[in-house]
């Protein structure tokens, strides 16, 4: 094989360079997509952490339940007192209407 038999094919060189550029672009695109996904995940985690900080603890919920129970008991007591007052008022009204 002599040097004259070797020929330089520009079309093959162009195809090889385009293939290398295509592979490089594909790799960079994957890396860029991974970075975008990572940034999105970090943003979501930060948002989730901020929301979790605002969630009440178990002890706070227990305290709230006990306060609600006490308020319910007080309201029940007030309801009984109001019913007794209503009955007394009706008795007074009935007495006054009979005396008239």
PDB file of N, CA and C in Angstrom:
ATOM      1  N   UNK A   1       0.854  -1.154   0.000  1.00  0.00           N
ATOM      2  CA  UNK A   1       0.000   0.000   0.000  1.00  0.00           C
ATOM      3  C   UNK A   1       0.911   1.231   0.000  1.00  0.00           C
ATOM      4  N   UNK A   2       0.734   2.043  -0.961  1.00  0.00           N
ATOM      5  CA  UNK A   2       1.558   3.235  -1.115  1.00  0.00           C
ATOM      6  C   UNK A   2       0.802   4.436  -0.596  1.00  0.00           C
ATOM      7  N   UNK A   3       1.534   5.474  -0.427  1.00  0.00           N
ATOM      8  CA  UNK A   3       0.954   6.721   0.071  1.00  0.00           C
ATOM      9  C   UNK A   3      -0.070   7.265  -0.901  1.00  0.00           C
ATOM     10  N   UNK A   4       0.081   7.003  -2.142  1.00  0.00           N
ATOM     11  CA  UNK A   4      -0.870   7.509  -3.129  1.00  0.00           C
ATOM     12  C   UNK A   4      -2.227   6.828  -2.987  1.00  0.00           C
ATOM     13  N   UNK A   5      -2.219   5.644  -2.463  1.00  0.00           N
ATOM     14  CA  UNK A   5      -3.480   4.918  -2.326  1.00  0.00           C
ATOM     15  C   UNK A   5      -4.318   5.428  -1.147  1.00  0.00           C
ATOM     16  N   UNK A   6      -3.658   6.042  -0.175  1.00  0.00           N
ATOM     17  CA  UNK A   6      -4.406   6.623   0.950  1.00  0.00           C
ATOM     18  C   UNK A   6      -5.032   7.928   0.478  1.00  0.00           C
ATOM     19  N   UNK A   7      -6.255   8.055   0.652  1.00  0.00           N
ATOM     20  CA  UNK A   7      -6.884   9.306   0.253  1.00  0.00           C
ATOM     21  C   UNK A   7      -7.630   9.870   1.460  1.00  0.00           C
ATOM     22  N   UNK A   8      -7.746  11.130   1.461  1.00  0.00           N
ATOM     23  CA  UNK A   8      -8.359  11.838   2.569  1.00  0.00           C
ATOM     24  C   UNK A   8      -9.807  12.101   2.192  1.00  0.00           C
ATOM     25  N   UNK A   9     -10.696  11.549   2.952  1.00  0.00           N
ATOM     26  CA  UNK A   9     -12.119  11.663   2.641  1.00  0.00           C
ATOM     27  C   UNK A   9     -12.736  12.730   3.548  1.00  0.00           C
ATOM     28  N   UNK A  10     -13.075  13.863   2.983  1.00  0.00           N
ATOM     29  CA  UNK A  10     -13.647  14.976   3.737  1.00  0.00           C
ATOM     30  C   UNK A  10     -15.043  14.636   4.257  1.00  0.00           C
ATOM     31  N   UNK A  11     -15.780  13.906   3.530  1.00  0.00           N
ATOM     32  CA  UNK A  11     -17.131  13.535   3.961  1.00  0.00           C
ATOM     33  C   UNK A  11     -17.075  12.672   5.225  1.00  0.00           C
ATOM     34  N   UNK A  12     -16.135  11.716   5.273  1.00  0.00           N
ATOM     35  CA  UNK A  12     -15.998  10.883   6.465  1.00  0.00           C
ATOM     36  C   UNK A  12     -15.555  11.716   7.658  1.00  0.00           C
ATOM     37  N   UNK A  13     -14.611  12.645   7.445  1.00  0.00           N
ATOM     38  CA  UNK A  13     -14.138  13.513   8.531  1.00  0.00           C
ATOM     39  C   UNK A  13     -15.284  14.362   9.063  1.00  0.00           C
ATOM     40  N   UNK A  14     -16.102  14.902   8.155  1.00  0.00           N
ATOM     41  CA  UNK A  14     -17.243  15.711   8.570  1.00  0.00           C
ATOM     42  C   UNK A  14     -18.225  14.856   9.384  1.00  0.00           C
ATOM     43  N   UNK A  15     -18.484  13.632   8.934  1.00  0.00           N
ATOM     44  CA  UNK A  15     -19.388  12.741   9.650  1.00  0.00           C
ATOM     45  C   UNK A  15     -18.845  12.420  11.037  1.00  0.00           C
ATOM     46  N   UNK A  16     -17.542  12.159  11.160  1.00  0.00           N
ATOM     47  CA  UNK A  16     -16.914  11.826  12.441  1.00  0.00           C
ATOM     48  C   UNK A  16     -16.981  13.008  13.394  1.00  0.00           C
ATOM     49  N   UNK A  17     -16.693  14.215  12.892  1.00  0.00           N
ATOM     50  CA  UNK A  17     -16.744  15.416  13.745  1.00  0.00           C
ATOM     51  C   UNK A  17     -18.175  15.658  14.205  1.00  0.00           C
ATOM     52  N   UNK A  18     -19.148  15.518  13.322  1.00  0.00           N
ATOM     53  CA  UNK A  18     -20.545  15.724  13.699  1.00  0.00           C
ATOM     54  C   UNK A  18     -20.993  14.681  14.733  1.00  0.00           C
ATOM     55  N   UNK A  19     -20.509  13.456  14.603  1.00  0.00           N
ATOM     56  CA  UNK A  19     -20.841  12.419  15.580  1.00  0.00           C
ATOM     57  C   UNK A  19     -20.268  12.770  16.944  1.00  0.00           C
ATOM     58  N   UNK A  20     -19.030  13.237  16.984  1.00  0.00           N
ATOM     59  CA  UNK A  20     -18.402  13.630  18.251  1.00  0.00           C
ATOM     60  C   UNK A  20     -19.155  14.805  18.860  1.00  0.00           C
ATOM     61  N   UNK A  21     -19.501  15.803  18.042  1.00  0.00           N
ATOM     62  CA  UNK A  21     -20.251  16.963  18.545  1.00  0.00           C
ATOM     63  C   UNK A  21     -21.625  16.519  19.054  1.00  0.00           C
ATOM     64  N   UNK A  22     -22.275  15.608  18.356  1.00  0.00           N
ATOM     65  CA  UNK A  22     -23.579  15.108  18.789  1.00  0.00           C
ATOM     66  C   UNK A  22     -23.510  14.396  20.127  1.00  0.00           C
ATOM     67  N   UNK A  23     -22.515  13.544  20.302  1.00  0.00           N
ATOM     68  CA  UNK A  23     -22.346  12.830  21.572  1.00  0.00           C
ATOM     69  C   UNK A  23     -22.043  13.816  22.695  1.00  0.00           C
ATOM     70  N   UNK A  24     -21.193  14.797  22.430  1.00  0.00           N
ATOM     71  CA  UNK A  24     -20.846  15.811  23.431  1.00  0.00           C
ATOM     72  C   UNK A  24     -22.096  16.603  23.828  1.00  0.00           C
ATOM     73  N   UNK A  25     -22.892  17.006  22.836  1.00  0.00           N
ATOM     74  CA  UNK A  25     -24.117  17.760  23.114  1.00  0.00           C
ATOM     75  C   UNK A  25     -25.088  16.923  23.941  1.00  0.00           C
ATOM     76  N   UNK A  26     -25.212  15.653  23.614  1.00  0.00           N
ATOM     77  CA  UNK A  26     -26.105  14.772  24.356  1.00  0.00           C
ATOM     78  C   UNK A  26     -25.663  14.644  25.814  1.00  0.00           C
ATOM     79  N   UNK A  27     -24.353  14.483  26.035  1.00  0.00           N
ATOM     80  CA  UNK A  27     -23.834  14.366  27.401  1.00  0.00           C
ATOM     81  C   UNK A  27     -24.055  15.653  28.190  1.00  0.00           C
ATOM     82  N   UNK A  28     -23.792  16.796  27.569  1.00  0.00           N
ATOM     83  CA  UNK A  28     -23.995  18.082  28.252  1.00  0.00           C
ATOM     84  C   UNK A  28     -25.482  18.285  28.549  1.00  0.00           C
ATOM     85  N   UNK A  29     -26.335  17.904  27.622  1.00  0.00           N
ATOM     86  CA  UNK A  29     -27.782  18.024  27.837  1.00  0.00           C
ATOM     87  C   UNK A  29     -28.260  17.185  29.006  1.00  0.00           C
ATOM     88  N   UNK A  30     -27.749  15.977  29.122  1.00  0.00           N
ATOM     89  CA  UNK A  30     -28.111  15.122  30.262  1.00  0.00           C
ATOM     90  C   UNK A  30     -27.659  15.738  31.567  1.00  0.00           C
ATOM     91  N   UNK A  31     -26.436  16.284  31.568  1.00  0.00           N
ATOM     92  CA  UNK A  31     -25.910  16.897  32.787  1.00  0.00           C
ATOM     93  C   UNK A  31     -26.734  18.126  33.149  1.00  0.00           C
ATOM     94  N   UNK A  32     -27.118  18.916  32.156  1.00  0.00           N
ATOM     95  CA  UNK A  32     -27.926  20.102  32.405  1.00  0.00           C
ATOM     96  C   UNK A  32     -29.297  19.715  32.943  1.00  0.00           C
ATOM     97  N   UNK A  33     -29.888  18.675  32.376  1.00  0.00           N
ATOM     98  CA  UNK A  33     -31.188  18.212  32.867  1.00  0.00           C
ATOM     99  C   UNK A  33     -31.065  17.712  34.301  1.00  0.00           C
ATOM    100  N   UNK A  34     -29.989  17.018  34.607  1.00  0.00           N
ATOM    101  CA  UNK A  34     -29.785  16.531  35.974  1.00  0.00           C
ATOM    102  C   UNK A  34     -29.633  17.700  36.937  1.00  0.00           C
ATOM    103  N   UNK A  35     -28.941  18.750  36.525  1.00  0.00           N
ATOM    104  CA  UNK A  35     -28.777  19.919  37.387  1.00  0.00           C
ATOM    105  C   UNK A  35     -30.111  20.625  37.596  1.00  0.00           C
ATOM    106  N   UNK A  36     -30.931  20.700  36.541  1.00  0.00           N
ATOM    107  CA  UNK A  36     -32.255  21.304  36.690  1.00  0.00           C
ATOM    108  C   UNK A  36     -33.100  20.494  37.666  1.00  0.00           C
ATOM    109  N   UNK A  37     -33.076  19.179  37.520  1.00  0.00           N
ATOM    110  CA  UNK A  37     -33.846  18.323  38.421  1.00  0.00           C
ATOM    111  C   UNK A  37     -33.349  18.452  39.854  1.00  0.00           C
ATOM    112  N   UNK A  38     -32.048  18.539  40.024  1.00  0.00           N
ATOM    113  CA  UNK A  38     -31.480  18.689  41.359  1.00  0.00           C
ATOM    114  C   UNK A  38     -31.905  20.016  41.977  1.00  0.00           C
ATOM    115  N   UNK A  39     -31.885  21.086  41.185  1.00  0.00           N
ATOM    116  CA  UNK A  39     -32.319  22.388  41.686  1.00  0.00           C
ATOM    117  C   UNK A  39     -33.800  22.352  42.053  1.00  0.00           C
ATOM    118  N   UNK A  40     -34.602  21.695  41.221  1.00  0.00           N
ATOM    119  CA  UNK A  40     -36.025  21.578  41.515  1.00  0.00           C
ATOM    120  C   UNK A  40     -36.256  20.780  42.798  1.00  0.00           C
ATOM    121  N   UNK A  41     -35.521  19.703  42.977  1.00  0.00           N
ATOM    122  CA  UNK A  41     -35.660  18.904  44.202  1.00  0.00           C
ATOM    123  C   UNK A  41     -35.236  19.692  45.435  1.00  0.00           C
ATOM    124  N   UNK A  42     -34.164  20.455  45.312  1.00  0.00           N
ATOM    125  CA  UNK A  42     -33.727  21.281  46.449  1.00  0.00           C
ATOM    126  C   UNK A  42     -34.790  22.304  46.809  1.00  0.00           C
ATOM    127  N   UNK A  43     -35.400  22.910  45.790  1.00  0.00           N
ATOM    128  CA  UNK A  43     -36.459  23.888  46.042  1.00  0.00           C
ATOM    129  C   UNK A  43     -37.648  23.226  46.733  1.00  0.00           C
ATOM    130  N   UNK A  44     -38.022  22.048  46.259  1.00  0.00           N
ATOM    131  CA  UNK A  44     -39.141  21.341  46.875  1.00  0.00           C
ATOM    132  C   UNK A  44     -38.824  20.955  48.314  1.00  0.00           C
ATOM    133  N   UNK A  45     -37.613  20.513  48.573  1.00  0.00           N
ATOM    134  CA  UNK A  45     -37.228  20.124  49.933  1.00  0.00           C
ATOM    135  C   UNK A  45     -37.242  21.337  50.852  1.00  0.00           C
ATOM    136  N   UNK A  46     -36.739  22.469  50.367  1.00  0.00           N
ATOM    137  CA  UNK A  46     -36.737  23.690  51.173  1.00  0.00           C
ATOM    138  C   UNK A  46     -38.163  24.106  51.510  1.00  0.00           C
ATOM    139  N   UNK A  47     -39.050  24.043  50.533  1.00  0.00           N
ATOM    140  CA  UNK A  47     -40.455  24.382  50.770  1.00  0.00           C
ATOM    141  C   UNK A  47     -41.079  23.424  51.776  1.00  0.00           C
ATOM    142  N   UNK A  48     -40.801  22.149  51.620  1.00  0.00           N
ATOM    143  CA  UNK A  48     -41.342  21.143  52.534  1.00  0.00           C
ATOM    144  C   UNK A  48     -40.824  21.352  53.954  1.00  0.00           C
ATOM    145  N   UNK A  49     -39.546  21.670  54.094  1.00  0.00           N
ATOM    146  CA  UNK A  49     -38.985  21.921  55.423  1.00  0.00           C
ATOM    147  C   UNK A  49     -39.649  23.126  56.067  1.00  0.00           C
ATOM    148  N   UNK A  50     -39.911  24.172  55.285  1.00  0.00           N
ATOM    149  CA  UNK A  50     -40.572  25.360  55.832  1.00  0.00           C
ATOM    150  C   UNK A  50     -41.987  25.028  56.293  1.00  0.00           C
ATOM    151  N   UNK A  51     -42.678  24.186  55.551  1.00  0.00           N
ATOM    152  CA  UNK A  51     -44.034  23.809  55.937  1.00  0.00           C
ATOM    153  C   UNK A  51     -44.034  22.901  57.161  1.00  0.00           C
ATOM    154  N   UNK A  52     -43.067  22.021  57.268  1.00  0.00           N
ATOM    155  CA  UNK A  52     -43.000  21.101  58.404  1.00  0.00           C
ATOM    156  C   UNK A  52     -42.693  21.859  59.692  1.00  0.00           C
ATOM    157  N   UNK A  53     -41.944  22.946  59.602  1.00  0.00           N
ATOM    158  CA  UNK A  53     -41.640  23.729  60.800  1.00  0.00           C
ATOM    159  C   UNK A  53     -42.899  24.331  61.405  1.00  0.00           C
ATOM    160  N   UNK A  54     -43.929  24.557  60.586  1.00  0.00           N
ATOM    161  CA  UNK A  54     -45.155  25.180  61.070  1.00  0.00           C
ATOM    162  C   UNK A  54     -46.163  24.168  61.608  1.00  0.00           C
ATOM    163  N   UNK A  55     -45.913  22.900  61.436  1.00  0.00           N
ATOM    164  CA  UNK A  55     -46.828  21.862  61.920  1.00  0.00           C
ATOM    165  C   UNK A  55     -46.677  21.746  63.437  1.00  0.00           C
ATOM    166  N   UNK A  56     -47.800  21.713  64.164  1.00  0.00           N
ATOM    167  CA  UNK A  56     -47.702  21.606  65.621  1.00  0.00           C
ATOM    168  C   UNK A  56     -47.159  20.241  66.054  1.00  0.00           C
ATOM    169  N   UNK A  57     -46.521  20.252  67.212  1.00  0.00           N
ATOM    170  CA  UNK A  57     -45.972  19.009  67.748  1.00  0.00           C
ATOM    171  C   UNK A  57     -47.086  18.217  68.440  1.00  0.00           C
ATOM    172  N   UNK A  58     -46.773  17.000  68.823  1.00  0.00           N
ATOM    173  CA  UNK A  58     -47.753  16.145  69.495  1.00  0.00           C
ATOM    174  C   UNK A  58     -48.156  16.741  70.837  1.00  0.00           C
ATOM    175  N   UNK A  59     -47.204  17.312  71.561  1.00  0.00           N
ATOM    176  CA  UNK A  59     -47.533  17.908  72.862  1.00  0.00           C
ATOM    177  C   UNK A  59     -48.438  19.129  72.690  1.00  0.00           C
ATOM    178  N   UNK A  60     -48.221  19.912  71.637  1.00  0.00           N
ATOM    179  CA  UNK A  60     -49.088  21.064  71.396  1.00  0.00           C
ATOM    180  C   UNK A  60     -50.504  20.621  71.048  1.00  0.00           C
ATOM    181  N   UNK A  61     -50.622  19.556  70.288  1.00  0.00           N
ATOM    182  CA  UNK A  61     -51.950  19.040  69.939  1.00  0.00           C
ATOM    183  C   UNK A  61     -52.650  18.498  71.178  1.00  0.00           C
ATOM    184  N   UNK A  62     -51.909  17.806  72.036  1.00  0.00           N
ATOM    185  CA  UNK A  62     -52.484  17.281  73.278  1.00  0.00           C
ATOM    186  C   UNK A  62     -52.967  18.422  74.166  1.00  0.00           C
ATOM    187  N   UNK A  63     -52.169  19.479  74.263  1.00  0.00           N
ATOM    188  CA  UNK A  63     -52.555  20.645  75.065  1.00  0.00           C
ATOM    189  C   UNK A  63     -53.808  21.301  74.487  1.00  0.00           C
ATOM    190  N   UNK A  64     -53.882  21.399  73.185  1.00  0.00           N
ATOM    191  CA  UNK A  64     -55.054  21.987  72.536  1.00  0.00           C
ATOM    192  C   UNK A  64     -56.304  21.156  72.805  1.00  0.00           C
ATOM    193  N   UNK A  65     -56.167  19.847  72.748  1.00  0.00           N
ATOM    194  CA  UNK A  65     -57.312  18.969  73.018  1.00  0.00           C
ATOM    195  C   UNK A  65     -57.791  19.134  74.457  1.00  0.00           C
ATOM    196  N   UNK A  66     -56.853  19.245  75.405  1.00  0.00           N
ATOM    197  CA  UNK A  66     -57.260  19.412  76.806  1.00  0.00           C
ATOM    198  C   UNK A  66     -57.935  20.767  77.015  1.00  0.00           C
ATOM    199  N   UNK A  67     -57.450  21.809  76.353  1.00  0.00           N
ATOM    200  CA  UNK A  67     -58.089  23.126  76.469  1.00  0.00           C
ATOM    201  C   UNK A  67     -59.497  23.097  75.883  1.00  0.00           C
ATOM    202  N   UNK A  68     -59.654  22.408  74.766  1.00  0.00           N
ATOM    203  CA  UNK A  68     -60.985  22.295  74.170  1.00  0.00           C
ATOM    204  C   UNK A  68     -61.929  21.522  75.080  1.00  0.00           C
ATOM    205  N   UNK A  69     -61.423  20.507  75.741  1.00  0.00           N
ATOM    206  CA  UNK A  69     -62.255  19.735  76.671  1.00  0.00           C
ATOM    207  C   UNK A  69     -62.701  20.600  77.841  1.00  0.00           C
ATOM    208  N   UNK A  70     -61.775  21.406  78.379  1.00  0.00           N
ATOM    209  CA  UNK A  70     -62.140  22.307  79.483  1.00  0.00           C
ATOM    210  C   UNK A  70     -63.165  23.338  79.030  1.00  0.00           C
ATOM    211  N   UNK A  71     -62.985  23.882  77.820  1.00  0.00           N
ATOM    212  CA  UNK A  71     -63.935  24.869  77.306  1.00  0.00           C
ATOM    213  C   UNK A  71     -65.310  24.240  77.109  1.00  0.00           C
ATOM    214  N   UNK A  72     -65.329  23.011  76.631  1.00  0.00           N
ATOM    215  CA  UNK A  72     -66.600  22.306  76.444  1.00  0.00           C
ATOM    216  C   UNK A  72     -67.295  22.087  77.786  1.00  0.00           C
ATOM    217  N   UNK A  73     -66.538  21.725  78.807  1.00  0.00           N
ATOM    218  CA  UNK A  73     -67.121  21.510  80.136  1.00  0.00           C
ATOM    219  C   UNK A  73     -67.677  22.821  80.691  1.00  0.00           C
ATOM    220  N   UNK A  74     -66.956  23.915  80.512  1.00  0.00           N
ATOM    221  CA  UNK A  74     -67.433  25.216  80.987  1.00  0.00           C
ATOM    222  C   UNK A  74     -68.711  25.625  80.258  1.00  0.00           C
ATOM    223  N   UNK A  75     -68.747  25.384  78.948  1.00  0.00           N
ATOM    224  CA  UNK A  75     -69.945  25.741  78.174  1.00  0.00           C
ATOM    225  C   UNK A  75     -71.139  24.899  78.630  1.00  0.00           C
ATOM    226  N   UNK A  76     -70.895  23.634  78.928  1.00  0.00           N
ATOM    227  CA  UNK A  76     -71.974  22.767  79.416  1.00  0.00           C
ATOM    228  C   UNK A  76     -72.496  23.287  80.756  1.00  0.00           C
ATOM    229  N   UNK A  77     -71.592  23.700  81.640  1.00  0.00           N
ATOM    230  CA  UNK A  77     -71.995  24.261  82.930  1.00  0.00           C
ATOM    231  C   UNK A  77     -72.797  25.540  82.754  1.00  0.00           C
ATOM    232  N   UNK A  78     -72.366  26.388  81.841  1.00  0.00           N
ATOM    233  CA  UNK A  78     -73.096  27.633  81.591  1.00  0.00           C
ATOM    234  C   UNK A  78     -74.477  27.341  81.012  1.00  0.00           C
ATOM    235  N   UNK A  79     -74.571  26.327  80.174  1.00  0.00           N
ATOM    236  CA  UNK A  79     -75.859  25.954  79.593  1.00  0.00           C
ATOM    237  C   UNK A  79     -76.820  25.489  80.690  1.00  0.00           C
ATOM    238  N   UNK A  80     -76.316  24.725  81.637  1.00  0.00           N
ATOM    239  CA  UNK A  80     -77.165  24.270  82.749  1.00  0.00           C
ATOM    240  C   UNK A  80     -77.623  25.450  83.597  1.00  0.00           C
ATOM    241  N   UNK A  81     -76.722  26.400  83.850  1.00  0.00           N
ATOM    242  CA  UNK A  81     -77.094  27.580  84.631  1.00  0.00           C
ATOM    243  C   UNK A  81     -78.147  28.409  83.898  1.00  0.00           C
ATOM    244  N   UNK A  82     -77.985  28.538  82.591  1.00  0.00           N
ATOM    245  CA  UNK A  82     -78.964  29.313  81.820  1.00  0.00           C
ATOM    246  C   UNK A  82     -80.321  28.613  81.811  1.00  0.00           C
ATOM    247  N   UNK A  83     -80.315  27.290  81.740  1.00  0.00           N
ATOM    248  CA  UNK A  83     -81.581  26.547  81.772  1.00  0.00           C
ATOM    249  C   UNK A  83     -82.266  26.742  83.122  1.00  0.00           C
ATOM    250  N   UNK A  84     -81.482  26.711  84.187  1.00  0.00           N
ATOM    251  CA  UNK A  84     -82.061  26.922  85.522  1.00  0.00           C
ATOM    252  C   UNK A  84     -82.616  28.338  85.636  1.00  0.00           C
ATOM    253  N   UNK A  85     -81.904  29.313  85.125  1.00  0.00           N
ATOM    254  CA  UNK A  85     -82.370  30.701  85.163  1.00  0.00           C
ATOM    255  C   UNK A  85     -83.652  30.847  84.347  1.00  0.00           C
ATOM    256  N   UNK A  86     -83.715  30.180  83.213  1.00  0.00           N
ATOM    257  CA  UNK A  86     -84.911  30.236  82.368  1.00  0.00           C
ATOM    258  C   UNK A  86     -86.118  29.647  83.103  1.00  0.00           C
ATOM    259  N   UNK A  87     -85.897  28.517  83.791  1.00  0.00           N
ATOM    260  CA  UNK A  87     -87.002  27.897  84.540  1.00  0.00           C
ATOM    261  C   UNK A  87     -87.475  28.828  85.661  1.00  0.00           C
ATOM    262  N   UNK A  88     -86.540  29.454  86.360  1.00  0.00           N
ATOM    263  CA  UNK A  88     -86.917  30.379  87.439  1.00  0.00           C
ATOM    264  C   UNK A  88     -87.695  31.567  86.878  1.00  0.00           C
ATOM    265  N   UNK A  89     -87.244  32.073  85.738  1.00  0.00           N
ATOM    266  CA  UNK A  89     -87.923  33.218  85.126  1.00  0.00           C
ATOM    267  C   UNK A  89     -89.342  32.835  84.719  1.00  0.00           C
ATOM    268  N   UNK A  90     -89.508  31.646  84.188  1.00  0.00           N
ATOM    269  CA  UNK A  90     -90.854  31.199  83.804  1.00  0.00           C
ATOM    270  C   UNK A  90     -91.741  31.025  85.039  1.00  0.00           C
ATOM    271  N   UNK A  91     -91.164  30.536  86.128  1.00  0.00           N
ATOM    272  CA  UNK A  91     -91.949  30.394  87.370  1.00  0.00           C
ATOM    273  C   UNK A  91     -92.378  31.762  87.886  1.00  0.00           C
ATOM    274  N   UNK A  92     -91.466  32.723  87.842  1.00  0.00           N
ATOM    275  CA  UNK A  92     -91.799  34.084  88.299  1.00  0.00           C
ATOM    276  C   UNK A  92     -92.886  34.671  87.407  1.00  0.00           C
ATOM    277  N   UNK A  93     -92.751  34.473  86.091  1.00  0.00           N
ATOM    278  CA  UNK A  93     -93.750  34.996  85.151  1.00  0.00           C
ATOM    279  C   UNK A  93     -95.119  34.363  85.416  1.00  0.00           C
ATOM    280  N   UNK A  94     -95.127  33.060  85.627  1.00  0.00           N
ATOM    281  CA  UNK A  94     -96.399  32.376  85.898  1.00  0.00           C
ATOM    282  C   UNK A  94     -97.014  32.887  87.200  1.00  0.00           C
ATOM    283  N   UNK A  95     -96.223  33.107  88.217  1.00  0.00           N
ATOM    284  CA  UNK A  95     -96.711  33.612  89.498  1.00  0.00           C
ATOM    285  C   UNK A  95     -97.297  35.007  89.331  1.00  0.00           C
ATOM    286  N   UNK A  96     -96.573  35.863  88.576  1.00  0.00           N
ATOM    287  CA  UNK A  96     -97.053  37.226  88.382  1.00  0.00           C
ATOM    288  C   UNK A  96     -98.337  37.255  87.551  1.00  0.00           C
ATOM    289  N   UNK A  97     -98.454  36.357  86.580  1.00  0.00           N
ATOM    290  CA  UNK A  97     -99.676  36.329  85.771  1.00  0.00           C
ATOM    291  C   UNK A  97    -100.874  35.826  86.587  1.00  0.00           C
ATOM    292  N   UNK A  98    -100.634  34.934  87.551  1.00  0.00           N
ATOM    293  CA  UNK A  98    -101.727  34.426  88.384  1.00  0.00           C
ATOM    294  C   UNK A  98    -102.177  35.479  89.393  1.00  0.00           C
ATOM    295  N   UNK A  99    -101.256  36.293  89.874  1.00  0.00           N
ATOM    296  CA  UNK A  99    -101.585  37.308  90.880  1.00  0.00           C
ATOM    297  C   UNK A  99    -102.314  38.494  90.268  1.00  0.00           C
ATOM    298  N   UNK A 100    -102.283  38.636  89.001  1.00  0.00           N
ATOM    299  CA  UNK A 100    -102.856  39.783  88.342  1.00  0.00           C
ATOM    300  C   UNK A 100    -104.324  39.835  88.379  1.00  0.00           C
TER     301      UNK A 100
END
